Short mmCIF file of C-alpha atoms in Angstrom, two decimals:
data_model
loop_
_atom_site.label_atom_id
_atom_site.label_comp_id
_atom_site.label_asym_id
_atom_site.label_seq_id
_atom_site.Cartn_x
_atom_site.Cartn_y
_atom_site.Cartn_z
CA UNK A 149 -33.28 -0.20 5.65
CA UNK A 150 -30.97 0.18 8.61
CA UNK A 151 -27.63 1.89 8.54
CA UNK A 152 -24.47 0.31 9.89
CA UNK A 153 -24.83 0.10 13.71
CA UNK A 154 -23.30 3.21 15.28
CA UNK A 155 -22.45 1.54 18.58
CA UNK A 156 -22.34 -1.82 20.31
CA UNK A 157 -25.78 -1.45 21.88
CA UNK A 158 -27.53 -1.50 18.49
CA UNK A 159 -25.66 -4.45 17.02
CA UNK A 160 -27.56 -7.59 16.06
CA UNK A 161 -26.82 -10.88 17.74
CA UNK A 162 -23.50 -12.32 16.53
CA UNK A 163 -23.83 -14.85 13.74
CA UNK A 164 -22.13 -18.23 14.21
CA UNK A 165 -18.75 -17.67 15.87
CA UNK A 166 -18.44 -13.98 15.22
CA UNK A 167 -18.51 -13.10 18.92
CA UNK A 168 -15.12 -14.81 19.22
CA UNK A 169 -13.64 -12.54 16.61
CA UNK A 170 -14.63 -9.45 18.58
CA UNK A 171 -12.56 -10.59 21.55
CA UNK A 172 -9.70 -11.71 19.32
CA UNK A 173 -9.64 -8.41 17.46
CA UNK A 174 -9.77 -6.42 20.67
CA UNK A 175 -6.78 -8.27 22.08
CA UNK A 176 -4.73 -8.36 18.90
CA UNK A 177 -1.65 -6.17 18.79
CA UNK A 178 -2.47 -3.67 16.02
CA UNK A 179 1.22 -3.47 15.11
CA UNK A 180 1.01 -7.01 13.72
CA UNK A 181 -1.71 -6.10 11.24
CA UNK A 182 0.08 -3.52 9.18
CA UNK A 183 2.35 -2.83 6.16
CA UNK A 184 1.87 -2.90 2.49
CA UNK A 185 3.25 -6.43 2.42
CA UNK A 186 2.50 -9.92 1.40
CA UNK A 187 2.76 -11.50 -1.99
CA UNK A 188 4.31 -14.79 -2.93
CA UNK A 189 2.35 -15.30 -6.09
CA UNK A 190 0.91 -18.82 -6.34
CA UNK A 191 -2.75 -19.57 -6.90
CA UNK A 192 -4.89 -22.64 -6.53
CA UNK A 193 -5.97 -22.48 -10.16
CA UNK A 194 -4.68 -20.88 -13.30
CA UNK A 195 -1.12 -20.22 -12.13
CA UNK A 196 0.25 -17.26 -10.22
CA UNK A 197 -1.26 -13.79 -10.33
CA UNK A 198 0.90 -11.56 -12.48
CA UNK A 199 2.79 -8.85 -10.61
CA UNK A 200 1.98 -5.88 -12.81
CA UNK A 201 5.28 -4.02 -12.72
CA UNK A 202 6.00 -2.70 -16.22
CA UNK A 203 9.46 -2.85 -17.76
CA UNK A 204 10.99 0.00 -19.75
CA UNK A 205 9.26 0.48 -23.13
CA UNK A 206 10.71 -1.74 -25.87
CA UNK A 207 10.33 1.01 -28.47
CA UNK A 208 13.39 3.32 -28.20
CA UNK A 209 11.35 6.37 -29.18
CA UNK A 210 8.71 5.71 -26.55
CA UNK A 211 11.41 5.03 -23.96
CA UNK A 212 13.09 8.32 -24.85
CA UNK A 213 9.82 10.23 -24.56
CA UNK A 214 9.07 8.62 -21.19
CA UNK A 215 12.53 9.53 -19.91
CA UNK A 216 11.92 13.12 -20.97
CA UNK A 217 8.66 13.20 -18.98
CA UNK A 218 10.39 11.64 -15.98
CA UNK A 219 13.16 14.25 -16.22
CA UNK A 220 10.64 17.10 -16.30
CA UNK A 221 8.78 15.68 -13.31
CA UNK A 222 12.09 15.32 -11.45
CA UNK A 223 12.65 19.10 -11.61
CA UNK A 224 9.69 19.56 -9.25
CA UNK A 225 9.56 19.16 -5.49
CA UNK A 226 9.93 15.54 -4.52
CA UNK A 227 7.47 13.67 -2.34
CA UNK A 228 9.37 14.43 0.86
CA UNK A 229 9.26 18.22 0.38
CA UNK A 230 5.81 19.50 1.16
CA UNK A 231 3.88 22.72 1.63
CA UNK A 232 0.74 21.50 3.39
CA UNK A 233 -2.03 22.90 1.24
CA UNK A 234 -4.50 21.70 -1.39
CA UNK A 235 -4.64 25.15 -3.00
CA UNK A 236 -2.38 24.24 -5.93
CA UNK A 237 -4.05 20.92 -6.77
CA UNK A 238 -7.49 22.55 -6.39
CA UNK A 239 -6.42 25.25 -8.86
CA UNK A 240 -5.26 22.55 -11.29
CA UNK A 241 -8.55 20.69 -10.97
CA UNK A 242 -10.40 23.94 -11.63
CA UNK A 243 -8.64 24.65 -14.92
CA UNK A 244 -8.98 20.99 -15.95
CA UNK A 245 -12.74 21.16 -15.43
CA UNK A 246 -12.94 19.19 -12.16
CA UNK A 247 -12.30 15.73 -13.66
CA UNK A 248 -12.25 14.11 -10.20
CA UNK A 249 -15.97 14.81 -9.82
CA UNK A 250 -16.98 12.76 -12.87
CA UNK A 251 -16.81 9.40 -11.06
CA UNK A 252 -17.36 8.05 -7.53
CA UNK A 253 -14.28 7.28 -5.43
CA UNK A 254 -13.00 5.13 -2.60
CA UNK A 255 -10.29 7.02 -0.67
CA UNK A 256 -7.66 5.16 1.38
CA UNK A 257 -5.41 6.47 4.14
CA UNK A 258 -3.50 4.90 7.04
CA UNK A 259 0.14 4.15 7.82
CA UNK A 260 0.65 0.68 6.35
CA UNK A 261 -1.32 -1.63 4.10
CA UNK A 262 -2.74 1.06 1.81
CA UNK A 263 -1.43 -0.22 -1.51
CA UNK A 264 -2.26 -3.88 -0.88
CA UNK A 265 -5.74 -2.88 0.28
CA UNK A 266 -6.19 -0.68 -2.80
CA UNK A 267 -5.22 -3.58 -5.05
CA UNK A 268 -7.75 -5.85 -3.34
CA UNK A 269 -10.51 -3.24 -3.65
CA UNK A 270 -9.65 -2.79 -7.32
CA UNK A 271 -9.75 -6.55 -7.92
CA UNK A 272 -13.15 -6.87 -6.24
CA UNK A 273 -14.69 -3.98 -8.16
CA UNK A 274 -13.28 -5.32 -11.43
CA UNK A 275 -14.71 -8.77 -10.73
CA UNK A 276 -18.12 -7.13 -10.45
CA UNK A 277 -17.60 -5.71 -13.96
CA UNK A 278 -16.89 -2.13 -13.01
CA UNK A 279 -14.23 -0.19 -14.87
CA UNK A 280 -11.66 0.92 -12.30
CA UNK A 281 -8.95 3.52 -11.97
CA UNK A 282 -6.36 3.05 -9.22
CA UNK A 283 -3.87 5.64 -7.99
CA UNK A 284 -1.19 4.42 -5.58
CA UNK A 285 2.30 5.40 -4.44
CA UNK A 286 5.21 5.04 -4.33
CA UNK A 287 6.09 2.91 -7.34
CA UNK A 288 8.32 -0.16 -7.22
CA UNK A 289 10.09 0.23 -10.57
CA UNK A 290 8.21 2.45 -13.04
CA UNK A 291 6.35 5.68 -12.43
CA UNK A 292 3.61 4.39 -14.74
CA UNK A 293 2.63 1.86 -12.03
CA UNK A 294 0.99 4.64 -10.05
CA UNK A 295 -1.90 5.09 -12.48
CA UNK A 296 -3.86 1.95 -13.35
CA UNK A 297 -6.91 1.38 -15.50
CA UNK A 298 -8.87 -1.86 -15.47
CA UNK A 299 -6.39 -3.44 -13.07
CA UNK A 300 -3.21 -2.75 -15.05
CA UNK A 301 -0.77 0.16 -15.17
CA UNK A 302 -1.34 2.59 -18.00
CA UNK A 303 0.99 2.08 -20.94
CA UNK A 304 4.02 4.31 -21.33
CA UNK A 305 2.36 5.85 -24.39
CA UNK A 306 -0.78 6.72 -22.44
CA UNK A 307 1.24 8.08 -19.53
CA UNK A 308 3.18 10.36 -21.89
CA UNK A 309 -0.01 11.45 -23.66
CA UNK A 310 -1.72 12.26 -20.36
CA UNK A 311 1.28 14.31 -19.22
CA UNK A 312 1.31 16.28 -22.47
CA UNK A 313 -2.44 16.89 -22.17
CA UNK A 314 -2.21 18.39 -18.67
CA UNK A 315 1.17 20.13 -19.07
CA UNK A 316 -0.22 23.47 -20.38
CA UNK A 317 -2.64 23.64 -17.46
CA UNK A 318 0.10 22.73 -14.99
CA UNK A 319 2.23 25.59 -16.32
CA UNK A 320 -0.76 27.93 -16.05
CA UNK A 321 -1.21 27.05 -12.38
CA UNK A 322 2.55 27.26 -11.74
CA UNK A 323 2.53 30.85 -12.98
CA UNK A 324 -0.23 31.86 -10.56
CA UNK A 325 0.92 30.10 -7.37
CA UNK A 326 3.63 30.96 -4.86
CA UNK A 327 5.12 27.50 -5.35
CA UNK A 328 5.08 25.32 -8.44
CA UNK A 329 3.03 22.15 -8.38
CA UNK A 330 5.04 19.30 -6.87
CA UNK A 331 5.90 15.96 -8.47
CA UNK A 332 3.08 14.27 -6.56
CA UNK A 333 0.56 17.00 -7.32
CA UNK A 334 1.20 16.76 -11.07
CA UNK A 335 0.87 12.96 -10.96
CA UNK A 336 -2.37 13.27 -9.00
CA UNK A 337 -3.75 15.65 -11.61
CA UNK A 338 -2.69 13.22 -14.34
CA UNK A 339 -4.43 10.33 -12.60
CA UNK A 340 -7.70 12.19 -12.13
CA UNK A 341 -7.62 13.37 -15.75
CA UNK A 342 -6.84 9.87 -17.04
CA UNK A 343 -9.71 8.39 -15.02
CA UNK A 344 -12.16 10.93 -16.43
CA UNK A 345 -10.88 10.38 -19.97
CA UNK A 346 -11.19 6.55 -19.75
CA UNK A 347 -13.87 6.94 -18.32
CA UNK A 348 -13.89 4.83 -15.15
CA UNK A 349 -16.89 3.70 -13.12
CA UNK A 350 -15.01 4.15 -9.84
CA UNK A 351 -11.60 5.42 -8.71
CA UNK A 352 -9.59 3.77 -5.93
CA UNK A 353 -7.28 6.45 -4.55
CA UNK A 354 -4.48 6.06 -2.01
CA UNK A 355 -3.24 9.18 -0.23
CA UNK A 356 0.41 10.10 -0.59
CA UNK A 357 0.84 11.26 3.01
CA UNK A 358 -1.60 12.22 5.74
CA UNK A 359 -5.04 13.15 4.50
CA UNK A 360 -6.28 16.68 5.18
CA UNK A 361 -3.76 18.45 2.97
CA UNK A 362 -2.77 15.52 0.77
CA UNK A 363 -3.01 16.31 -2.93
CA UNK A 364 -5.51 13.50 -3.46
CA UNK A 365 -7.96 15.14 -1.05
CA UNK A 366 -9.86 17.09 -3.69
CA UNK A 367 -12.24 14.17 -4.14
CA UNK A 368 -15.45 13.69 -2.16
CA UNK A 369 -15.27 9.95 -1.67
CA UNK A 370 -18.40 8.17 -0.53
CA UNK A 371 -16.24 5.51 1.13
CA UNK A 372 -13.21 6.44 3.24
CA UNK A 373 -10.88 3.62 4.29
CA UNK A 374 -8.44 3.95 7.19
CA UNK A 375 -5.86 1.17 7.41
CA UNK A 376 -3.96 0.72 10.71
CA UNK A 377 -2.28 3.89 11.95
CA UNK A 378 1.21 3.80 13.44
CA UNK A 379 4.16 6.16 13.83
CA UNK A 380 5.68 7.24 10.51
CA UNK A 381 6.44 10.64 8.98
CA UNK A 382 6.31 11.97 12.54
CA UNK A 383 8.06 15.19 11.53
CA UNK A 384 5.08 16.06 9.31
CA UNK A 385 2.05 14.25 10.70
CA UNK A 386 2.54 14.20 14.46
CA UNK A 387 4.32 12.23 17.14
CA UNK A 388 1.39 10.18 18.49
CA UNK A 389 -1.19 7.95 16.79
CA UNK A 390 -3.86 10.44 17.82
CA UNK A 391 -2.08 13.37 16.14
CA UNK A 392 -1.49 11.33 12.99
CA UNK A 393 -5.13 10.20 13.00
CA UNK A 394 -6.14 13.85 13.12
CA UNK A 395 -4.40 14.48 9.82
CA UNK A 396 -5.61 11.27 8.22
CA UNK A 397 -9.23 11.85 9.27
CA UNK A 398 -9.30 14.70 6.77
CA UNK A 399 -10.38 12.32 4.00
CA UNK A 400 -13.66 11.59 5.83
CA UNK A 401 -16.35 13.64 4.09
CA UNK A 402 -19.90 14.46 5.10
CA UNK A 403 -22.32 11.51 4.94
CA UNK A 404 -19.55 9.13 3.87
CA UNK A 405 -19.05 5.58 5.13
CA UNK A 406 -15.81 5.03 7.04
CA UNK A 407 -14.25 1.56 6.94
CA UNK A 408 -11.89 1.49 9.89
CA UNK A 409 -9.25 -1.16 10.45
CA UNK A 410 -8.34 -1.91 14.04
CA UNK A 411 -6.59 1.14 15.48
CA UNK A 412 -4.74 2.20 18.61
CA UNK A 413 -7.34 3.47 21.08
CA UNK A 414 -6.33 7.13 20.85
CA UNK A 415 -6.34 7.05 17.04
CA UNK A 416 -9.76 5.37 16.98
CA UNK A 417 -11.19 8.06 19.25
CA UNK A 418 -10.03 10.81 16.89
CA UNK A 419 -11.45 9.02 13.84
CA UNK A 420 -14.80 8.37 15.51
CA UNK A 421 -15.06 11.99 16.65
CA UNK A 422 -14.48 13.17 13.07
CA UNK A 423 -17.13 10.78 11.81
CA UNK A 424 -19.65 12.22 14.28
CA UNK A 425 -18.79 15.77 13.22
CA UNK A 426 -19.52 15.08 9.53
CA UNK A 427 -22.41 12.64 10.05
CA UNK A 428 -20.44 9.75 8.59
CA UNK A 429 -21.35 6.10 9.20
CA UNK A 430 -18.59 3.93 10.67
CA UNK A 431 -17.88 0.21 10.26
CA UNK A 432 -15.14 -1.09 12.57
CA UNK A 433 -12.91 -4.10 12.11
CA UNK A 434 -13.65 -6.65 14.82
CA UNK A 435 -17.19 -5.38 15.34
CA UNK A 436 -19.07 -4.85 12.07
CA UNK A 437 -16.59 -6.89 9.99
CA UNK A 438 -13.38 -8.87 10.37
CA UNK A 439 -11.41 -12.07 9.93
CA UNK A 440 -13.26 -15.08 11.33
CA UNK A 441 -10.64 -17.72 10.52
CA UNK A 442 -7.44 -18.18 8.55
CA UNK A 443 -5.04 -20.98 7.80
CA UNK A 444 -1.80 -21.13 5.84
CA UNK A 445 -2.19 -22.57 2.33
CA UNK A 446 0.18 -23.22 -0.55
CA UNK A 447 1.25 -19.83 -1.85
CA UNK A 448 -0.89 -17.86 0.56
CA UNK A 449 -3.75 -18.47 2.96
CA UNK A 450 -7.37 -19.58 3.17
CA UNK A 451 -9.57 -17.14 5.05
CA UNK A 452 -13.14 -16.80 6.19
CA UNK A 453 -14.20 -13.16 6.29
CA UNK A 454 -17.13 -11.54 8.04
CA UNK A 455 -18.42 -8.69 5.91
CA UNK A 456 -21.13 -6.10 6.42
CA UNK A 457 -23.64 -8.38 4.71
CA UNK A 458 -22.67 -11.78 6.04
CA UNK A 459 -19.94 -14.40 6.06
CA UNK A 460 -17.64 -15.27 3.15
CA UNK A 461 -16.10 -18.71 3.79
CA UNK A 462 -13.05 -20.36 2.22
CA UNK A 463 -11.61 -17.40 0.33
CA UNK A 464 -8.14 -18.10 -1.07
CA UNK A 465 -5.76 -15.16 -0.77
CA UNK A 466 -2.38 -15.56 -2.54
CA UNK A 467 -0.64 -13.20 -0.11
CA UNK A 468 1.26 -14.09 3.05
CA UNK A 469 0.74 -12.91 6.60
CA UNK A 470 -2.00 -12.23 9.10
CA UNK A 471 -1.85 -8.56 8.19
CA UNK A 472 -2.91 -9.36 4.63
CA UNK A 473 -5.96 -11.25 5.89
CA UNK A 474 -6.97 -8.13 7.79
CA UNK A 475 -6.30 -5.99 4.72
CA UNK A 476 -8.63 -8.33 2.82
CA UNK A 477 -11.38 -7.86 5.41
CA UNK A 478 -11.04 -4.08 5.13
CA UNK A 479 -11.10 -4.23 1.32
CA UNK A 480 -14.21 -6.43 1.30
CA UNK A 481 -16.06 -4.12 3.70
CA UNK A 482 -15.11 -1.11 1.58
CA UNK A 483 -16.55 -2.68 -1.56
CA UNK A 484 -19.67 -3.80 0.28
CA UNK A 485 -20.13 -0.22 1.51
CA UNK A 486 -19.65 1.08 -2.03
CA UNK A 487 -22.46 -1.21 -3.19
CA UNK A 488 -24.69 -0.16 -0.29
CA UNK A 489 -24.44 -3.37 1.72
CA UNK A 490 -25.26 -2.63 5.37
CA UNK A 491 -26.87 0.72 4.66
CA UNK A 492 -29.41 0.10 1.87
CA UNK A 493 -29.61 -3.70 1.99
CA UNK A 494 -28.17 -6.63 3.92
CA UNK A 495 -27.46 -9.08 1.09
CA UNK A 496 -23.84 -10.24 0.87
CA UNK A 497 -21.91 -9.99 -2.37
CA UNK A 498 -21.78 -13.04 -4.63
CA UNK A 499 -19.34 -15.43 -2.94
CA UNK A 500 -17.99 -16.95 -6.17
CA UNK A 501 -17.16 -13.51 -7.54
CA UNK A 502 -15.48 -12.54 -4.28
CA UNK A 503 -13.39 -15.73 -4.30
CA UNK A 504 -12.37 -15.20 -7.92
CA UNK A 505 -11.31 -11.62 -7.23
CA UNK A 506 -9.19 -12.38 -4.18
CA UNK A 507 -7.52 -15.36 -5.88
CA UNK A 508 -6.23 -13.01 -8.57
CA UNK A 509 -4.68 -10.40 -6.26
CA UNK A 510 -0.97 -9.65 -6.54
CA UNK A 511 1.09 -7.08 -4.63
CA UNK A 512 4.57 -6.61 -6.12
CA UNK A 513 7.38 -6.08 -3.65
CA UNK A 514 5.35 -7.41 -0.73
CA UNK A 515 6.83 -10.77 0.33
CA UNK A 516 7.35 -11.45 -3.36
CA UNK A 517 9.50 -14.43 -4.36
CA UNK A 518 11.85 -13.50 -7.21
CA UNK A 519 14.34 -16.37 -7.14
CA UNK A 520 14.69 -19.99 -5.99
CA UNK A 521 17.71 -21.99 -4.76
CA UNK A 522 18.17 -20.11 -2.58
CA UNK A 523 14.81 -18.39 -2.27
CA UNK A 524 15.02 -14.60 -2.46
CA UNK A 525 12.03 -12.66 -1.15
CA UNK A 526 11.40 -8.92 -1.52
CA UNK A 527 9.41 -6.90 0.99
CA UNK A 528 9.01 -3.13 1.09
CA UNK A 529 8.77 -2.81 4.88
CA UNK A 530 10.22 0.59 5.79
CA UNK A 531 9.06 1.24 9.36
CA UNK A 532 9.01 -0.84 12.57
CA UNK A 533 5.34 -1.79 12.33
CA UNK A 534 5.78 -3.01 8.79
CA UNK A 535 8.94 -4.88 9.70
CA UNK A 536 7.19 -6.68 12.56
CA UNK A 537 4.39 -7.77 10.23
CA UNK A 538 6.83 -8.93 7.56
CA UNK A 539 8.96 -10.83 10.10
CA UNK A 540 5.90 -12.65 11.45
CA UNK A 541 4.63 -13.45 7.96
CA UNK A 542 7.91 -14.80 6.61
CA UNK A 543 8.30 -17.05 9.64
CA UNK A 544 4.80 -18.43 9.13
CA UNK A 545 4.95 -18.89 5.36
CA UNK A 546 8.48 -19.95 4.44
CA UNK A 547 10.05 -22.06 7.22
CA UNK A 548 13.61 -21.00 6.36
CA UNK A 549 16.32 -22.78 8.34
CA UNK A 550 18.56 -19.74 7.92
CA UNK A 551 17.43 -16.30 6.76
CA UNK A 552 19.84 -13.61 5.57
CA UNK A 553 18.66 -10.01 5.47
CA UNK A 554 19.64 -7.39 2.91
CA UNK A 555 18.67 -3.99 4.28
CA UNK A 556 18.88 -0.62 2.55
CA UNK A 557 16.88 2.08 4.31
CA UNK A 558 16.07 5.76 3.98
CA UNK A 559 17.79 8.15 6.36
CA UNK A 560 14.53 9.75 7.51
CA UNK A 561 13.06 6.51 8.89
CA UNK A 562 13.23 4.79 12.29
CA UNK A 563 16.00 2.48 11.14
CA UNK A 564 16.86 1.14 14.60
CA UNK A 565 13.24 0.11 15.17
CA UNK A 566 13.14 -1.58 11.77
CA UNK A 567 16.35 -3.54 12.46
CA UNK A 568 15.17 -4.53 15.94
CA UNK A 569 11.99 -5.96 14.43
CA UNK A 570 14.00 -8.15 12.05
CA UNK A 571 16.72 -9.16 14.54
CA UNK A 572 14.93 -12.32 15.81
CA UNK A 573 14.50 -13.74 12.29
CA UNK A 574 17.77 -12.74 10.56
CA UNK A 575 20.74 -15.06 11.13
CA UNK A 576 22.92 -12.38 9.55
CA UNK A 577 22.30 -9.05 7.86
CA UNK A 578 24.02 -7.42 4.89
CA UNK A 579 23.58 -3.65 5.01
CA UNK A 580 23.68 -1.64 1.83
CA UNK A 581 22.20 1.47 0.23
CA UNK A 582 20.05 2.20 -2.78
CA UNK A 583 20.59 4.90 -5.39
CA UNK A 584 18.19 7.43 -3.87
CA UNK A 585 19.53 10.66 -2.41
CA UNK A 586 17.43 9.80 0.67
CA UNK A 587 19.28 6.53 1.27
CA UNK A 588 21.10 6.14 4.58
CA UNK A 589 24.85 5.72 4.10
CA UNK A 590 25.78 2.04 4.34
CA UNK A 591 28.45 2.68 6.98
CA UNK A 592 26.03 4.69 9.11
CA UNK A 593 23.45 1.94 8.78
CA UNK A 594 26.10 -0.63 9.68
CA UNK A 595 26.87 1.23 12.90
CA UNK A 596 23.25 0.91 14.01
CA UNK A 597 23.07 -2.70 12.81
CA UNK A 598 26.13 -3.68 14.86
CA UNK A 599 24.46 -2.29 17.99
CA UNK A 600 21.34 -4.37 17.25
CA UNK A 601 22.82 -7.60 15.84
CA UNK A 602 26.39 -7.65 17.12
CA UNK A 603 29.47 -7.25 14.95
CA UNK A 604 29.70 -10.93 13.96
CA UNK A 605 26.25 -10.88 12.30
CA UNK A 606 26.71 -7.73 10.19
CA UNK A 607 28.32 -7.41 6.77
CA UNK A 608 28.64 -4.13 4.84
CA UNK A 609 28.31 -3.95 1.06
CA UNK A 610 27.62 -0.38 -0.10
CA UNK A 611 26.64 -1.50 -3.63
CA UNK A 612 23.31 -3.32 -3.82
CA UNK A 613 24.50 -5.87 -6.44
CA UNK A 614 27.37 -6.84 -4.12
CA UNK A 615 25.00 -7.03 -1.16
CA UNK A 616 22.67 -9.41 -3.02
CA UNK A 617 25.57 -11.61 -4.07
CA UNK A 618 26.96 -11.70 -0.53
CA UNK A 619 23.57 -12.58 0.96
CA UNK A 620 22.93 -15.35 -1.57
CA UNK A 621 26.38 -16.78 -0.82
CA UNK A 622 25.65 -16.75 2.92
CA UNK A 623 22.29 -18.44 2.37
CA UNK A 624 23.96 -21.18 0.32
CA UNK A 625 26.56 -22.01 2.98
CA UNK A 626 24.42 -24.75 4.50
CA UNK A 627 24.14 -26.56 1.16
CA UNK A 628 21.66 -26.78 -1.68
CA UNK A 629 18.85 -28.45 0.29
CA UNK A 630 19.36 -26.75 3.64
CA UNK A 631 16.51 -24.26 3.33
CA UNK A 632 18.41 -20.97 3.45
CA UNK A 633 16.73 -17.80 2.20
CA UNK A 634 17.27 -14.08 1.62
CA UNK A 635 14.90 -11.21 2.47
CA UNK A 636 15.57 -7.86 0.78
CA UNK A 637 13.87 -5.04 2.64
CA UNK A 638 14.07 -1.56 4.20
CA UNK A 639 12.71 0.62 1.40
CA UNK A 640 10.47 0.48 -1.66
CA UNK A 641 13.42 1.85 -3.66
CA UNK A 642 15.75 -0.91 -2.43
CA UNK A 643 13.15 -3.52 -3.34
CA UNK A 644 12.55 -2.02 -6.78
CA UNK A 645 16.26 -1.92 -7.61
CA UNK A 646 16.76 -5.48 -6.34
CA UNK A 647 13.82 -6.59 -8.44
CA UNK A 648 15.51 -5.24 -11.57
CA UNK A 649 18.87 -6.76 -10.65
CA UNK A 650 17.25 -10.16 -10.14
CA UNK A 651 15.61 -10.10 -13.53
CA UNK A 652 12.07 -8.98 -12.77
CA UNK A 653 10.91 -6.15 -15.03
#
């Protein structure tokens, strides 16, 4: 059986119209194909996919115990304070008995689109009757979202139990290391232990940041997925796509298969060089796989995907935006590679199973509709690339006559670039701040917004509840049937808090 073609010269003749996709993918601006975005949850059959964001536990005792675990985790380094090393997590895995080696894994890195892609991969694997574990970050509302089994977040009781199980080993490692395990490292250890305990057939693991020294990178994944790379976390990962790709390429292990979304040229060169160094096989979006066609549908889009084993026509995806179609192509190729399609055999996956899986995908906080009259949409775009993708998607999917933005951003992000991306689609913007210590002060954010939008289009409401109320009022000014809408964006934390305020979770 042949492996995936290593270069253009060994590719087979294009099937049907796939040669057109190569040109289209080559010319496409990679910035438009990114961000963990895209879910207005309607489906063609069976109602909307359920956005699996758990509420607080109903049992007061369980809620109290979960709050105690959250408080203990909060005493550790947060996710923005890092000491780039896998020594601590490796030590924890050692004393836990290397749980991460008891199941195969699919490892996902990139700048945007990781969580949505992970959810699609999970849905596909589950549809083929595999028991899955999924580890993603950050969470929208509850920390328990980060660890999923069989497509749903672990219960609060199981999360607490897992923490108590690993706590003695965490303390043992803490005592031996220069620095205590961080919040993210402890959660990663919990996830790997929970997956082994389940046990799962396959783990779908999203990096926290980077790749080489990310805490998740103690797995030897047979499939490494790289979603589009752009500039983010430049103070830690590098100031060019190539430098960032160097860090992210660290998840590519010897003899693995790399599923590579379309990348900036310099980033692609770095990733391909790493693949050569470790004898990995590469499948590239736009060459070995991709999006053949897409059209807007009620509640999402209808896509035809070209996978490693053939074409998958008329797949309904209940997520909005071109970027989500490309995420779907990446997810499909990753699952095909996991099953050996393209390397061991050339048979495509069962089309009905693929369609069923994609139709059930949900991605909370990614172009998610949480209210009607006026329509309020949540999107966790937090960098310019993500904002451009969200702006394009909302224009395509919703047809608002007047769109009001509610923006609360983190101070360590490229806020000006984010606002500039949304400026063409926002009639007005209400700037605010979330409860995180990382949140940019509303007045500081307003100063940047005035430079981008002009003073007449900017309103300042430091409290998020007031900002939501102000935006809804502005959207209603044209009347009940005028088609006004509100987009809440800028940060996952802002989106999560708005989701709670608007009655979700």
